Amino acid sequence: MLIGDVGGTNVRFELVKLFHDDQDKRVVLKKLTKFNPQVYDSFYLVLEEFLKDVPSENYPKFGVVGMAGPVVSNTIPLTVNIPRWPVSDGVLVAKQFNLKSFTFINDFTAAGYGVSRIKPSQCFALNKSSEV
């Protein structure tokens, strides 16, 4: 699975293999890679750069990417921090990169999904304070 995040200063992609029977297990197929979005003319060109050297046995079938801005019918009409980018369409991404499915989600939605998976053992206090 292709996972990623798009912001004005970085685009981050990673390829992982996930396991339905063990949600905590994952295998990294291509490590997290950062790109400067300001040197690319579209989302498609950044993704093409990331996928260009992926061997066929590790090529993703699915993708989900969080992006700043509204998501309307799996499209990003305006990339908030990269306004010169054209509309990014998840259906076209799937077609162009031969994926079974590709979904854009808002970056805050992505953060919410991430927070919902945090276990109590992964939390710690940043500052110790007296109880109120």
Coordinates of N, CA and C in Angstrom, one line a residue:
M1 N 0.8 -1.2 0.0 CA 0.0 0.0 0.0 C 0.9 1.2 0.0
L2 N 0.5 2.2 -0.8 CA 1.1 3.5 -0.8 C 0.4 4.4 0.2
I3 N 1.2 4.9 1.1 CA 0.7 5.9 2.1 C 1.5 7.2 1.9
G4 N 0.8 8.3 2.2 CA 1.6 9.5 2.1 C 0.9 10.7 2.7
D5 N 1.6 11.8 2.7 CA 1.1 13.1 3.2 C 1.7 14.2 2.3
V6 N 0.9 15.1 1.9 CA 1.3 16.3 1.1 C 1.1 17.6 1.9
G7 N 2.2 18.3 1.9 CA 2.1 19.6 2.6 C 2.9 20.6 1.7
G8 N 2.9 21.8 2.1 CA 3.6 22.9 1.3 C 5.1 22.8 1.3
T9 N 5.7 22.2 2.4 CA 7.2 22.1 2.5 C 7.7 20.7 2.1
N10 N 6.8 19.6 2.3 CA 7.3 18.3 2.0 C 6.1 17.4 1.5
V11 N 6.5 16.5 0.6 CA 5.6 15.4 0.2 C 6.3 14.2 0.7
R12 N 5.6 13.3 1.5 CA 6.2 12.1 2.0 C 5.4 10.9 1.5
F13 N 6.1 9.9 1.0 CA 5.5 8.7 0.6 C 6.2 7.5 1.2
E14 N 5.5 6.4 1.4 CA 6.1 5.2 1.9 C 5.3 4.1 1.3
L15 N 5.9 2.9 1.0 CA 5.2 1.7 0.6 C 5.3 0.7 1.8
V16 N 4.1 0.2 2.1 CA 4.1 -0.8 3.2 C 3.2 -1.9 2.9
K17 N 3.5 -3.0 3.5 CA 2.6 -4.2 3.4 C 1.9 -4.3 4.7
L18 N 0.5 -4.3 4.7 CA -0.3 -4.4 5.9 C -0.9 -5.8 6.0
F19 N -1.3 -6.2 7.2 CA -1.8 -7.5 7.5 C -3.2 -7.4 8.2
H20 N -4.2 -8.0 7.6 CA -5.5 -7.9 8.1 C -5.6 -8.6 9.5
D21 N -4.9 -9.7 9.7 CA -5.0 -10.4 10.9 C -4.2 -9.8 12.0
D22 N -3.3 -8.8 11.8 CA -2.5 -8.2 12.8 C -2.3 -6.7 12.4
Q23 N -3.2 -5.9 12.9 CA -3.1 -4.5 12.6 C -1.9 -3.8 13.0
D24 N -1.1 -4.4 13.9 CA 0.1 -3.7 14.4 C 1.3 -4.1 13.5
K25 N 1.1 -5.1 12.7 CA 2.2 -5.6 11.9 C 2.2 -4.9 10.5
R26 N 3.4 -4.5 10.1 CA 3.6 -3.9 8.8 C 5.0 -4.1 8.3
V27 N 5.2 -4.3 7.0 CA 6.5 -4.4 6.5 C 6.8 -3.3 5.5
V28 N 7.9 -2.6 5.7 CA 8.2 -1.5 4.9 C 8.8 -2.0 3.6
L29 N 8.2 -1.7 2.4 CA 8.7 -2.1 1.1 C 9.5 -1.0 0.5
K30 N 9.3 0.2 0.8 CA 10.1 1.3 0.4 C 10.0 2.4 1.5
K31 N 11.2 2.7 2.0 CA 11.2 3.6 3.2 C 10.6 5.0 2.9
L32 N 10.2 5.6 3.9 CA 9.7 7.0 3.8 C 10.6 7.9 3.1
T33 N 10.1 8.5 2.1 CA 10.9 9.4 1.2 C 10.2 10.7 1.1
K34 N 11.0 11.8 1.3 CA 10.5 13.2 1.3 C 10.9 13.8 0.0
F35 N 10.0 14.6 -0.5 CA 10.2 15.4 -1.7 C 9.8 16.9 -1.4
N36 N 10.5 17.8 -2.1 CA 10.1 19.2 -2.0 C 9.0 19.5 -3.1
P37 N 7.8 19.7 -2.7 CA 6.7 19.9 -3.7 C 6.9 21.1 -4.6
Q38 N 7.7 22.1 -4.1 CA 7.8 23.3 -4.9 C 8.6 23.1 -6.2
V39 N 9.3 22.0 -6.3 CA 10.1 21.8 -7.5 C 9.4 20.8 -8.5
Y40 N 8.1 20.5 -8.2 CA 7.3 19.6 -9.1 C 6.1 20.4 -9.5
D41 N 5.6 20.1 -10.7 CA 4.5 20.9 -11.2 C 3.1 20.2 -10.9
S42 N 3.1 19.0 -10.3 CA 1.8 18.4 -9.9 C 2.1 17.3 -8.9
F43 N 1.0 16.8 -8.3 CA 1.1 15.6 -7.5 C 1.5 14.4 -8.3
Y44 N 1.0 14.3 -9.5 CA 1.3 13.1 -10.3 C 2.8 13.0 -10.6
L45 N 3.5 14.1 -10.8 CA 4.9 14.1 -11.1 C 5.8 13.7 -9.8
V46 N 5.3 14.1 -8.7 CA 6.0 13.7 -7.4 C 5.8 12.2 -7.3
L47 N 4.6 11.7 -7.4 CA 4.3 10.2 -7.3 C 5.1 9.4 -8.3
E48 N 5.2 9.9 -9.5 CA 5.9 9.2 -10.5 C 7.4 9.1 -10.1
E49 N 8.0 10.1 -9.6 CA 9.4 10.1 -9.1 C 9.5 9.0 -8.0
F50 N 8.6 9.0 -7.1 CA 8.7 8.0 -6.0 C 8.6 6.6 -6.5
L51 N 7.7 6.3 -7.4 CA 7.4 4.9 -7.9 C 8.4 4.4 -9.0
K52 N 9.2 5.3 -9.5 CA 9.9 4.9 -10.7 C 10.9 3.7 -10.6
D53 N 11.4 3.5 -9.4 CA 12.4 2.4 -9.2 C 11.8 1.3 -8.3
V54 N 10.5 1.3 -8.1 CA 9.9 0.2 -7.3 C 9.8 -1.1 -8.1
P55 N 10.4 -2.2 -7.6 CA 10.2 -3.4 -8.4 C 8.8 -3.9 -8.4
S56 N 8.4 -4.6 -9.5 CA 7.1 -5.0 -9.7 C 6.5 -5.8 -8.5
E57 N 7.3 -6.6 -7.8 CA 6.7 -7.4 -6.7 C 6.4 -6.5 -5.5
N58 N 6.9 -5.3 -5.4 CA 6.6 -4.4 -4.4 C 5.7 -3.2 -4.8
Y59 N 5.3 -3.2 -6.1 CA 4.4 -2.1 -6.6 C 3.1 -2.1 -5.9
P60 N 2.6 -1.0 -5.5 CA 1.4 -0.9 -4.7 C 0.1 -1.2 -5.5
K61 N -0.9 -1.8 -4.8 CA -2.2 -2.0 -5.5 C -3.2 -0.9 -5.0
F62 N -2.9 -0.4 -3.8 CA -3.8 0.6 -3.2 C -3.0 1.8 -2.7
G63 N -3.7 2.9 -2.6 CA -3.0 4.1 -2.0 C -4.0 5.0 -1.3
V64 N -3.4 5.7 -0.3 CA -4.2 6.7 0.4 C -3.2 7.8 0.8
V65 N -3.6 9.0 0.5 CA -2.7 10.1 0.8 C -3.5 11.3 1.5
G66 N -3.0 11.8 2.5 CA -3.6 12.9 3.2 C -3.0 14.2 2.6
M67 N -3.9 15.2 2.4 CA -3.5 16.4 1.7 C -4.2 17.6 2.4
A68 N -3.5 18.7 2.5 CA -4.1 19.9 3.1 C -5.2 20.4 2.1
G69 N -6.3 20.8 2.7 CA -7.4 21.3 1.8 C -8.6 20.4 1.7
P70 N -9.6 20.9 1.1 CA -10.9 20.1 1.0 C -10.7 19.0 0.0
V71 N -11.4 17.9 0.4 CA -11.4 16.7 -0.6 C -12.9 16.6 -1.0
V72 N -13.1 16.7 -2.3 CA -14.4 16.7 -2.9 C -14.5 15.5 -3.9
S73 N -15.3 14.5 -3.6 CA -15.4 13.4 -4.5 C -14.0 12.8 -5.0
N74 N -13.2 12.6 -4.0 CA -11.8 12.0 -4.2 C -10.9 12.9 -5.1
T75 N -11.2 14.2 -5.1 CA -10.4 15.2 -5.8 C -9.9 16.3 -4.8
I76 N -8.8 16.8 -5.1 CA -8.3 18.0 -4.4 C -8.4 19.2 -5.3
P77 N -9.4 20.0 -5.2 CA -9.6 21.1 -6.2 C -8.5 22.2 -6.0
L78 N -8.0 22.3 -4.8 CA -7.0 23.3 -4.6 C -6.0 22.8 -3.5
T79 N -4.8 22.6 -3.8 CA -3.8 22.2 -2.8 C -3.4 23.5 -2.1
V80 N -3.8 23.6 -0.9 CA -3.7 24.8 -0.1 C -2.3 25.5 -0.1
N81 N -1.3 24.7 0.2 CA 0.0 25.2 0.3 C 0.8 25.2 -1.1
I82 N 0.2 24.7 -2.1 CA 0.8 24.6 -3.4 C -0.2 25.0 -4.5
P83 N -0.7 26.2 -4.4 CA -1.8 26.6 -5.3 C -1.6 26.5 -6.8
R84 N -0.3 26.4 -7.2 CA -0.1 26.3 -8.6 C -0.3 24.9 -9.2
W85 N -0.4 23.9 -8.3 CA -0.7 22.6 -8.7 C -2.1 22.5 -9.3
P86 N -2.3 21.8 -10.4 CA -3.7 21.6 -10.9 C -4.5 20.6 -10.0
V87 N -5.7 20.5 -10.2 CA -6.6 19.6 -9.5 C -6.0 18.2 -9.5
S88 N -6.0 17.6 -8.3 CA -5.5 16.2 -8.2 C -6.7 15.3 -8.0
D89 N -6.8 14.3 -8.9 CA -8.0 13.4 -8.9 C -7.6 12.0 -8.6
G90 N -8.2 11.5 -7.5 CA -7.8 10.1 -7.1 C -8.1 9.0 -8.1
V91 N -9.2 9.2 -8.8 CA -9.5 8.2 -9.8 C -8.5 8.2 -10.9
L92 N -8.0 9.4 -11.3 CA -7.0 9.5 -12.3 C -5.7 9.0 -11.8
V93 N -5.4 9.2 -10.6 CA -4.1 8.6 -10.0 C -4.2 7.1 -10.1
A94 N -5.3 6.5 -9.7 CA -5.4 5.0 -9.8 C -5.2 4.6 -11.2
K95 N -5.8 5.2 -12.1 CA -5.7 4.8 -13.5 C -4.3 5.0 -14.1
Q96 N -3.7 6.2 -13.8 CA -2.4 6.5 -14.4 C -1.3 5.6 -13.8
F97 N -1.5 5.2 -12.5 CA -0.4 4.4 -11.9 C -0.8 2.9 -11.7
N98 N -1.9 2.5 -12.4 CA -2.3 1.1 -12.4 C -2.6 0.6 -11.0
L99 N -3.3 1.4 -10.2 CA -3.7 0.9 -8.8 C -5.1 0.5 -8.8
K100 N -5.5 -0.5 -8.0 CA -6.9 -0.9 -7.9 C -7.7 0.2 -7.3
S101 N -7.1 1.0 -6.4 CA -7.8 2.0 -5.7 C -6.8 3.1 -5.2
F102 N -7.3 4.3 -5.2 CA -6.5 5.4 -4.7 C -7.4 6.4 -4.0
T103 N -7.1 6.8 -2.8 CA -8.0 7.7 -2.1 C -7.3 8.9 -1.5
F104 N -7.8 10.1 -1.8 CA -7.3 11.3 -1.1 C -8.1 11.5 0.2
I105 N -7.5 11.9 1.3 CA -8.2 12.3 2.5 C -7.6 13.6 3.0
N106 N -8.4 14.4 3.7 CA -7.9 15.6 4.2 C -6.8 15.2 5.3
D107 N -5.8 16.1 5.4 CA -4.7 15.8 6.3 C -5.2 15.7 7.8
F108 N -6.2 16.5 8.2 CA -6.7 16.4 9.5 C -7.4 15.1 9.8
T109 N -8.1 14.7 8.7 CA -8.8 13.4 8.8 C -7.8 12.3 9.0
A110 N -6.7 12.4 8.3 CA -5.6 11.4 8.4 C -5.0 11.4 9.8
A111 N -4.8 12.6 10.4 CA -4.3 12.7 11.8 C -5.3 12.1 12.7
G112 N -6.6 12.3 12.5 CA -7.6 11.7 13.4 C -7.6 10.2 13.4
Y113 N -7.4 9.6 12.2 CA -7.3 8.1 12.1 C -6.1 7.7 12.9
G114 N -5.0 8.4 12.7 CA -3.8 8.0 13.4 C -3.9 8.1 14.9
V115 N -4.5 9.1 15.4 CA -4.7 9.3 16.9 C -5.6 8.2 17.4
S116 N -6.6 7.8 16.6 CA -7.5 6.7 17.1 C -6.8 5.4 17.3
R117 N -5.6 5.2 16.7 CA -4.9 3.9 16.8 C -3.8 3.9 17.9
I118 N -3.7 5.1 18.6 CA -2.6 5.1 19.7 C -3.1 4.3 20.9
K119 N -2.2 3.5 21.4 CA -2.4 2.7 22.6 C -2.0 3.5 23.8
P120 N -2.6 3.2 24.9 CA -2.2 3.9 26.2 C -0.6 3.7 26.5
S121 N -0.1 2.6 26.1 CA 1.4 2.4 26.3 C 2.2 3.3 25.5
Q122 N 1.7 3.9 24.4 CA 2.4 4.8 23.5 C 2.3 6.2 24.0
C123 N 1.6 6.5 25.0 CA 1.4 7.9 25.5 C 2.3 8.2 26.7
F124 N 2.7 9.4 26.8 CA 3.4 9.8 28.0 C 3.2 11.3 28.2
A125 N 3.4 11.8 29.4 CA 3.2 13.2 29.8 C 4.4 14.0 29.3
L126 N 4.1 15.1 28.7 CA 5.2 16.0 28.3 C 5.7 16.8 29.5
N127 N 4.8 17.2 30.4 CA 5.1 18.0 31.6 C 4.4 17.4 32.8
K128 N 5.2 17.2 33.8 CA 4.6 16.7 35.0 C 4.0 17.9 35.8
S129 N 2.8 17.7 36.2 CA 2.1 18.8 37.0 C 1.3 18.2 38.1
S130 N 1.0 19.1 39.1 CA 0.2 18.6 40.2 C -1.2 18.4 39.7
E131 N -1.9 17.5 40.3 CA -3.3 17.3 40.0 C -4.1 18.4 40.4
V132 N -5.2 18.7 39.7 CA -6.1 19.8 40.0 C -7.3 19.3 40.7

